[in-house]
Backbone as a printed PyTorch tensor [residue, N CA C, xyz], in Angstrom:
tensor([[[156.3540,  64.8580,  87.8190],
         [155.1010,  65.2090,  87.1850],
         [153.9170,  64.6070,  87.9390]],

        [[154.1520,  63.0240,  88.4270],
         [153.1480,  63.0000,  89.2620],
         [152.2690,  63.3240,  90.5270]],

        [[153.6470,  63.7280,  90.8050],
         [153.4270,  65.0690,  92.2140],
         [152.7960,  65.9670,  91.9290]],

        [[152.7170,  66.5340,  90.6860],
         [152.3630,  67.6860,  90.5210],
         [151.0660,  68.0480,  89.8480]],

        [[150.6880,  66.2880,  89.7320],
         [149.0970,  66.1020,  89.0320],
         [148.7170,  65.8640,  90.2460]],

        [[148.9450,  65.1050,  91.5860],
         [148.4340,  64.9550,  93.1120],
         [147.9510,  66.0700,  93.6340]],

        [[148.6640,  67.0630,  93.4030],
         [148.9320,  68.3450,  94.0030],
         [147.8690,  69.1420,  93.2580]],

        [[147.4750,  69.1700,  92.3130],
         [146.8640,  69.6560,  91.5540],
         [145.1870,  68.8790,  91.8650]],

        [[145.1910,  68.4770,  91.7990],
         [143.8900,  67.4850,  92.3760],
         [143.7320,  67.4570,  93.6740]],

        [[144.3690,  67.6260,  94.7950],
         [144.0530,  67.2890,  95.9270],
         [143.7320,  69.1200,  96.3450]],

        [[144.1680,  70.4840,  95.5460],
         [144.0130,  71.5700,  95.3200],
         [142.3950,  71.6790,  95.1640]],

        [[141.8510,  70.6400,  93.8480],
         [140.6760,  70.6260,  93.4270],
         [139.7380,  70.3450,  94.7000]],

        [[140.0750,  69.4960,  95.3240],
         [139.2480,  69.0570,  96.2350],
         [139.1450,  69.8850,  97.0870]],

        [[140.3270,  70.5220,  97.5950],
         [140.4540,  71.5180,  98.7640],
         [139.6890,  72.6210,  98.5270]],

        [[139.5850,  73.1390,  97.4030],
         [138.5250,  73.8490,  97.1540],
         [136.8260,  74.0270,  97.1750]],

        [[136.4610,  72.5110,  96.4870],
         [135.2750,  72.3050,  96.6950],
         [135.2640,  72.2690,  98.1790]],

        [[135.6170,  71.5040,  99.0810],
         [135.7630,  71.3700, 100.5930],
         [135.6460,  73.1790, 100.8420]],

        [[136.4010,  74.1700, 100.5990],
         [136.2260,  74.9480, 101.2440],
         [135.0280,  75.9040, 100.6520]],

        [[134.6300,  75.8200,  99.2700],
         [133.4830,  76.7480,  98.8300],
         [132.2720,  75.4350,  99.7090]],

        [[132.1710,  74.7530,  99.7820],
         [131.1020,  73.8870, 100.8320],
         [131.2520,  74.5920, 102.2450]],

        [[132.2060,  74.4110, 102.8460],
         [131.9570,  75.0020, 104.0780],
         [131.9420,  76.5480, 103.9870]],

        [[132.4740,  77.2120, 103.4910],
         [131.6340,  78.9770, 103.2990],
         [130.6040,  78.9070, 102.7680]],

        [[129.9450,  78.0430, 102.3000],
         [128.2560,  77.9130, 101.8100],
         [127.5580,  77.9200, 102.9270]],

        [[128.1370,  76.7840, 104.0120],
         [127.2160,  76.6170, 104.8950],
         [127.3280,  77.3430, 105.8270]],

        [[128.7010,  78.3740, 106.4410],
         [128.7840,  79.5670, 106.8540],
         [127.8290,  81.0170, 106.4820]],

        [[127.3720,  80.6190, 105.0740],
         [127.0090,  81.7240, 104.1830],
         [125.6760,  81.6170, 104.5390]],

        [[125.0480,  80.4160, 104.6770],
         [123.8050,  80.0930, 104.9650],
         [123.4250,  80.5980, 106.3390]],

        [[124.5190,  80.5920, 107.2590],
         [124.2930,  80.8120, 108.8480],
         [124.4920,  82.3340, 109.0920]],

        [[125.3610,  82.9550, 108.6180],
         [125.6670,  84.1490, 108.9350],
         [125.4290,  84.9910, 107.8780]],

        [[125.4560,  84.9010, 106.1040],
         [125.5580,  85.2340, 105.1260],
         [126.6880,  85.6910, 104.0850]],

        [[126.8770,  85.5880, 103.2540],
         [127.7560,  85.8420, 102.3080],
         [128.8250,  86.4490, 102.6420]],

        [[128.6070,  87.8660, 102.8230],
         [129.4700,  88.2260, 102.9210],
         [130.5620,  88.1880, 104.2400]],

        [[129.7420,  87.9890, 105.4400],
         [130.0180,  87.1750, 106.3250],
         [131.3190,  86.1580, 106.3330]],

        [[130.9250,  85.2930, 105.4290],
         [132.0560,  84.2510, 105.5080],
         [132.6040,  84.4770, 104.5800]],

        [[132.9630,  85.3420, 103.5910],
         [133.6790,  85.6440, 103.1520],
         [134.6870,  86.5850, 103.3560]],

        [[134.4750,  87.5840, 104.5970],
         [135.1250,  88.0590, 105.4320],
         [136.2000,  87.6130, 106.3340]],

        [[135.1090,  86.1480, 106.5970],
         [135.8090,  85.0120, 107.7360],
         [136.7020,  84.2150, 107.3130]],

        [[136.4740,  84.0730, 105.8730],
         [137.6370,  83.2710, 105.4520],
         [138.9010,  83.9890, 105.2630]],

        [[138.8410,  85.0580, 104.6840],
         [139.7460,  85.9210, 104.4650],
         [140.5670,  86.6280, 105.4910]],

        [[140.0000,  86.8120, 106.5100],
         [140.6380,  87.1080, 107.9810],
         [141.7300,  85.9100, 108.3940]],

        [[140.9290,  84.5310, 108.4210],
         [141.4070,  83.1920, 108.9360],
         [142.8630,  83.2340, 108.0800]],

        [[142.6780,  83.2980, 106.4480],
         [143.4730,  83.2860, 105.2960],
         [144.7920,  84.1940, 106.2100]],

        [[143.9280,  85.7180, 105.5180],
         [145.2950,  86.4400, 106.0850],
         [146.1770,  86.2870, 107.1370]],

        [[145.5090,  85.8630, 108.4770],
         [145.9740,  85.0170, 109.6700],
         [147.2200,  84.0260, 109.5180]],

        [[147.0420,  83.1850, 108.7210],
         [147.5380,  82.0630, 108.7610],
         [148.8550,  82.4800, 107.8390]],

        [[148.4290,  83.2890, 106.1490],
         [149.8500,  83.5390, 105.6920],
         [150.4400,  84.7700, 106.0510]],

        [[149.9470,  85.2660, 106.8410],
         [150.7690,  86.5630, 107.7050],
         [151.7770,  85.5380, 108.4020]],

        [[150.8910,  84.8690, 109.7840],
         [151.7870,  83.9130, 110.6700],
         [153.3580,  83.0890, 109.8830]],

        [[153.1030,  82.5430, 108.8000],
         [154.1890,  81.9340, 108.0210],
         [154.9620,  82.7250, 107.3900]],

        [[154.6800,  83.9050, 106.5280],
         [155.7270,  85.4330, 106.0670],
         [156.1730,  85.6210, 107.0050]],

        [[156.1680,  85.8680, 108.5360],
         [156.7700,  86.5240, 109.5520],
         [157.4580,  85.2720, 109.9590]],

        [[157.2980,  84.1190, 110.0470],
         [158.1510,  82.9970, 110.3810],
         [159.3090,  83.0850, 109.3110]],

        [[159.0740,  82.8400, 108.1040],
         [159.9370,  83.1140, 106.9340],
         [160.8050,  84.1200, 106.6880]],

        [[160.6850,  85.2800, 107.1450],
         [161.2800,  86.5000, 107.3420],
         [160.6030,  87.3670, 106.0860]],

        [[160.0540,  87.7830, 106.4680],
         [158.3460,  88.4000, 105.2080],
         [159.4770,  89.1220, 104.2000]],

        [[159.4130,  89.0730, 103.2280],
         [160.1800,  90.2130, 102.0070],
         [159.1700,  91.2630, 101.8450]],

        [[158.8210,  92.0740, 102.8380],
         [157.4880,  93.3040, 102.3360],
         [157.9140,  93.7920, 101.2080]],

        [[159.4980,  94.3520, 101.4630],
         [159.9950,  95.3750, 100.1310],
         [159.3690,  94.8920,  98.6090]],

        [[158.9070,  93.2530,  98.8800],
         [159.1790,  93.1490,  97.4270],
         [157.5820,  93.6560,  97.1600]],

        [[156.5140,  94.3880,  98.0260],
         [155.1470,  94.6400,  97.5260],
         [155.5620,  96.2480,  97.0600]],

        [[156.6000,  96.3550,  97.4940],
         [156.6960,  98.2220,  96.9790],
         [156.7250,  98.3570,  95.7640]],

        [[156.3040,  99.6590,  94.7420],
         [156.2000, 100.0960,  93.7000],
         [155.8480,  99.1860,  93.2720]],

        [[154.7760,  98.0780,  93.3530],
         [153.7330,  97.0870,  92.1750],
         [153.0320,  98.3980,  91.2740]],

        [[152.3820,  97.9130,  90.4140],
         [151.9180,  98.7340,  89.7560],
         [150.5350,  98.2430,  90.2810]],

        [[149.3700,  99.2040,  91.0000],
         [148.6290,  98.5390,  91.6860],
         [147.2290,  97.6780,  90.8280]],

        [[147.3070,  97.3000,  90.0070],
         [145.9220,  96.5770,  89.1390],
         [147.1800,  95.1840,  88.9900]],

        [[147.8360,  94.8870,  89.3550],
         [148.5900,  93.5050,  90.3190],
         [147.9190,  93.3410,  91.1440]],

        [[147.5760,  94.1680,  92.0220],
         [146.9090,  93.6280,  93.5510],
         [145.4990,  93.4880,  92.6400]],

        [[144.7390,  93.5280,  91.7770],
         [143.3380,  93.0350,  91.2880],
         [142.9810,  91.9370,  91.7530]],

        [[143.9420,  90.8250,  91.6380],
         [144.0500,  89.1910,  91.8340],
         [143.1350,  89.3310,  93.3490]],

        [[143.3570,  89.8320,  94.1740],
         [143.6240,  89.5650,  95.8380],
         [141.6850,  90.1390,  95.6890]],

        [[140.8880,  90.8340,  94.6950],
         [140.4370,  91.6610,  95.1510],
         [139.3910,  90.7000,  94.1100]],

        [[139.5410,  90.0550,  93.7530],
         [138.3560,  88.9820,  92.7640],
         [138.9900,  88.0450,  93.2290]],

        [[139.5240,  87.4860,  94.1910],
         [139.7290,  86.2350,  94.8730],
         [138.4590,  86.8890,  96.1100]],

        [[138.4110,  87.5840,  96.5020],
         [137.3670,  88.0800,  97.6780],
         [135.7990,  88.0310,  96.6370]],

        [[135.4930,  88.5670,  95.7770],
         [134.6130,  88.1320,  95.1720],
         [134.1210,  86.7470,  94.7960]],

        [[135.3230,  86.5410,  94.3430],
         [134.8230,  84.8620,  93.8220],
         [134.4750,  83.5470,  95.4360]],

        [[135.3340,  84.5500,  96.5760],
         [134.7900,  83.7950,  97.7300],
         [133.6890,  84.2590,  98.1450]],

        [[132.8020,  85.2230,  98.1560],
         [131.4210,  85.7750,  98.3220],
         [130.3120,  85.3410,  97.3740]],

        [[130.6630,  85.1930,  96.2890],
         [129.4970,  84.6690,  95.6920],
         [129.4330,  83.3670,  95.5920]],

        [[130.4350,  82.7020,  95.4550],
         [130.8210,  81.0420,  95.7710],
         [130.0700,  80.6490,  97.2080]],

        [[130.1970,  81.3470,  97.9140],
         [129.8750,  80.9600,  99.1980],
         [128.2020,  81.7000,  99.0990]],

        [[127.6530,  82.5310,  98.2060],
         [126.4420,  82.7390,  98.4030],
         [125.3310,  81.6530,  97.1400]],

        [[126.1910,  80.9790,  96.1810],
         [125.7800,  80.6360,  95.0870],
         [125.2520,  79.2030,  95.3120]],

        [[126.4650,  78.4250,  96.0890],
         [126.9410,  77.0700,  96.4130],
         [125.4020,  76.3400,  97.2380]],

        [[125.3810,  77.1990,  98.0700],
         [123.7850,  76.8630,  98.9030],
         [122.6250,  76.6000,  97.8340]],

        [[122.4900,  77.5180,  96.9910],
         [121.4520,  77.4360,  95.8840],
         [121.1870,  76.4400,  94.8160]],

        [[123.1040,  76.0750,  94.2600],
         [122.8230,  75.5860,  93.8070],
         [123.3410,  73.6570,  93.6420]],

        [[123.9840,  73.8640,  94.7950],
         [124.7390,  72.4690,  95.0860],
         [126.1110,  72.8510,  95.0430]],

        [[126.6920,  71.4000,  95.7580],
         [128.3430,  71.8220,  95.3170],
         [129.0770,  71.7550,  93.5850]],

        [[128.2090,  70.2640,  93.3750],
         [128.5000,  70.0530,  91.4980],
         [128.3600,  70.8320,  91.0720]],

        [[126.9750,  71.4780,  90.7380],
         [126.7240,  72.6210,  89.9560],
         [127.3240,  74.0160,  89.9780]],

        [[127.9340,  74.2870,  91.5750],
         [128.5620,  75.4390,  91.3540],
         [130.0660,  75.1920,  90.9570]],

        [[130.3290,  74.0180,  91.1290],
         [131.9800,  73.6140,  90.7190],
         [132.3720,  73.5570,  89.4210]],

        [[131.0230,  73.3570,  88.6090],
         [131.0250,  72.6110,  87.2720],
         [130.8790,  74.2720,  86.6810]],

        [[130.2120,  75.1600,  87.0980],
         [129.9210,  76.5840,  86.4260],
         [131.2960,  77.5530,  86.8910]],

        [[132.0210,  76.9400,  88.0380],
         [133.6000,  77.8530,  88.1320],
         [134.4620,  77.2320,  87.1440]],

        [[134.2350,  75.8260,  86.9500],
         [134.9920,  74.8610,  85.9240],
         [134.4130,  75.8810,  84.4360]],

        [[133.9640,  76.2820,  84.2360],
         [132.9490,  76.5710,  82.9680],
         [133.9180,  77.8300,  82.7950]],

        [[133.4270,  78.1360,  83.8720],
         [134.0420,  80.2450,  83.4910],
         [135.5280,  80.1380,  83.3410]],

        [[136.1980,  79.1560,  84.2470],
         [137.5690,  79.2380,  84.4860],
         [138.1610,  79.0450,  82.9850]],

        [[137.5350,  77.8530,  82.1810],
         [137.6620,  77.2970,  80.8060],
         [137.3710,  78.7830,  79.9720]],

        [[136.4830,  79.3300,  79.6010],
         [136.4940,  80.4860,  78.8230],
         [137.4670,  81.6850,  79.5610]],

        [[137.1380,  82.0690,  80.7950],
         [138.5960,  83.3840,  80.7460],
         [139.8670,  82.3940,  80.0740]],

        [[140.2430,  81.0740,  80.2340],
         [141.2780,  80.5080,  80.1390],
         [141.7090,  80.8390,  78.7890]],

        [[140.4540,  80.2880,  77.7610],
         [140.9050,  79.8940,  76.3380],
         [140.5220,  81.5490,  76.0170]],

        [[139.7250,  82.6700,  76.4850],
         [140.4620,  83.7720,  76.0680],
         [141.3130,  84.4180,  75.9210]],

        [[142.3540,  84.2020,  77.4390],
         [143.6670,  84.3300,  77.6500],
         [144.3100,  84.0420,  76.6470]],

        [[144.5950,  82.9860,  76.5130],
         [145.3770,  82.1710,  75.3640],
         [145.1720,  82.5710,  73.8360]],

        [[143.8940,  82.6390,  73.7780],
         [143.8190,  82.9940,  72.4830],
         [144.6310,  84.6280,  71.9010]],

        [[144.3150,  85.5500,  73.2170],
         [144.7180,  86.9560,  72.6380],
         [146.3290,  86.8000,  73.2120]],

        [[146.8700,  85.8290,  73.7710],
         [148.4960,  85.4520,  73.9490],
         [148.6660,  84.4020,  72.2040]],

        [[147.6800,  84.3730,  71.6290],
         [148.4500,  83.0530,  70.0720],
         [148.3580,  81.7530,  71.1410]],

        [[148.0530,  81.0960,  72.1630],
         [148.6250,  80.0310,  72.4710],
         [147.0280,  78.8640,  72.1730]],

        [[146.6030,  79.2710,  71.7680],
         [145.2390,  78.4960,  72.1040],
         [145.0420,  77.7670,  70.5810]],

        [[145.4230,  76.1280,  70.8680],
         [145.3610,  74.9730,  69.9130],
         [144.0760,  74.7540,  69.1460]],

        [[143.3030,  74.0680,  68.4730],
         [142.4950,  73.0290,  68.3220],
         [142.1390,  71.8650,  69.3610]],

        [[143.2230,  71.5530,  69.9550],
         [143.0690,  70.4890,  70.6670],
         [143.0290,  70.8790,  72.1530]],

        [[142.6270,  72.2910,  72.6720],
         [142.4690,  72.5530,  73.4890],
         [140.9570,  73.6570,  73.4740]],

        [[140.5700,  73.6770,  72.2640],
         [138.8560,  74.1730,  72.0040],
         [138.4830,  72.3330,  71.8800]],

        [[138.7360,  71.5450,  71.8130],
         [138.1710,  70.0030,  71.9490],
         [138.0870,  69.7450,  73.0970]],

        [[139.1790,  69.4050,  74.3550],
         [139.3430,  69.6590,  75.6230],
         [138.1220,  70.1080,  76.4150]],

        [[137.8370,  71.4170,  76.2240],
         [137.0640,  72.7150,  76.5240],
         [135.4360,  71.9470,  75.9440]],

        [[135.5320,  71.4590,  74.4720],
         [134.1330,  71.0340,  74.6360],
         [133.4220,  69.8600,  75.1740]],

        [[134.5090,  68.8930,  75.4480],
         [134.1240,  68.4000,  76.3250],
         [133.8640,  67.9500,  77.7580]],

        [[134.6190,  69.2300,  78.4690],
         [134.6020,  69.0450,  79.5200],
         [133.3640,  69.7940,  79.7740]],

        [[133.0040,  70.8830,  78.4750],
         [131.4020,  71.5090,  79.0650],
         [130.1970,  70.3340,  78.3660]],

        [[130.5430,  69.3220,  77.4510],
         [129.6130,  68.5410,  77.3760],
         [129.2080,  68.0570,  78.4820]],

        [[130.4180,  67.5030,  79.2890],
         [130.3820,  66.2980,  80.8320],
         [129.1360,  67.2820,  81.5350]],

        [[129.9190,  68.8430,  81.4690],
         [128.4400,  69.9230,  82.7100],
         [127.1980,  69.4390,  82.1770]],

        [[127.4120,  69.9240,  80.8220],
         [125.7110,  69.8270,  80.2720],
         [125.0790,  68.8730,  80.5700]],

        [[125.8800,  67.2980,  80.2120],
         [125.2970,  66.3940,  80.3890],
         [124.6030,  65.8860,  82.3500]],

        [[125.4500,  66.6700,  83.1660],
         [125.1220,  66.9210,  84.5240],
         [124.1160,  67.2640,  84.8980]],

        [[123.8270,  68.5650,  84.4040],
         [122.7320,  69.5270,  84.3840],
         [121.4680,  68.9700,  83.7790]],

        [[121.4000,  68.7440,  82.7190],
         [120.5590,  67.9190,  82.2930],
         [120.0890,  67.1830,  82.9230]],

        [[120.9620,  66.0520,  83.1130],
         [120.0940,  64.3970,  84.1720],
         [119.5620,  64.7450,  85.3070]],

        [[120.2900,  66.1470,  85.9580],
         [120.4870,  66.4430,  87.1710],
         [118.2630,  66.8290,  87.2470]],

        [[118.1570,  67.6390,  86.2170],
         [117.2140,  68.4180,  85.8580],
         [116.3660,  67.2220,  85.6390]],

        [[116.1100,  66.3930,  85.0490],
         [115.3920,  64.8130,  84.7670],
         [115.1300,  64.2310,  86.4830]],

        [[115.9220,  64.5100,  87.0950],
         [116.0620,  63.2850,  88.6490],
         [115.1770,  64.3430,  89.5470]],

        [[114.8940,  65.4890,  89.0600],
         [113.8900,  66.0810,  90.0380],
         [112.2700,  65.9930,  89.8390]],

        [[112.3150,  65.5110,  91.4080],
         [110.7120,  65.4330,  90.8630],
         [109.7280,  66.9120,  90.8550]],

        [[108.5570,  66.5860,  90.2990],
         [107.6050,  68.0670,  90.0230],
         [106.6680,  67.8820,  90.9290]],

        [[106.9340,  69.5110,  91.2350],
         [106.1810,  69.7830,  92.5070],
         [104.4450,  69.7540,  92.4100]]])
């Protein structure tokens, strides 16, 4: 289990690390730009390892294709991440994917029955921690 909270966190980071550097790609070339670039690099790299592995293509045949959706709002969420991140910092855009991720989450759950009490508590406070971010964040600037 503790591997798998490491793993899970060091995921977190890898992320912010990479919506930061497609920000600053995004800034140089633009959005969609590096979101192209990442996705090329991406496909690159797990093409290279499927073909080392001995790729199972067969198993993409007859998907029912709104499966492949995932692949196609992972390209979105790297285009606007990478156009958003510049604007608005790395916290703030981490803390507003943290935000959205929490509501599709506890919608999920809810229209699956799985969604507790103690996971609408969870949820409010991890958007208190944003608010409370946003807020101070909003206080520490000075007026122009």
């Amino acid at each position: 289990m503790t591997l798998l909270i490491l793993l899970g966190l060091l995921n977190g980071v890898a992320v912010s690390l990479s919506r930061t550097l497609n920000g600053r790609l995004a800034s140089a070339r633009g959005a969609m730009t590096a979101s192209l670039a990442n996705h090329l690099l991406g496909f690159a790299l797990l093409g290279a390892l499927l073909i080392l592995k001995g790729a199972p293509w067969e198993r993409l045949a007859g998907l029912d294709p709104w499966l492949l959706l995932g692949g196609v709002l992972g390209a979105l969420f790297v285009a606007i991440s990478s156009w958003a991140i510049g604007r608005v910092g790395a916290l703030a855009c981490a803390l507003l994917i943290v935000t959205g991720q929490l509501a599709g989450g506890a919608l999920l759950d809810a229209l699956a029955g799985r969604l507790a009490a103690s996971d609408l508590l969870g949820i409010l406070l991890v958007l208190t921690g944003a608010a409370l971010q946003r807020w101070q964040a909003g206080k520490a600037r000075p007026t122009p």
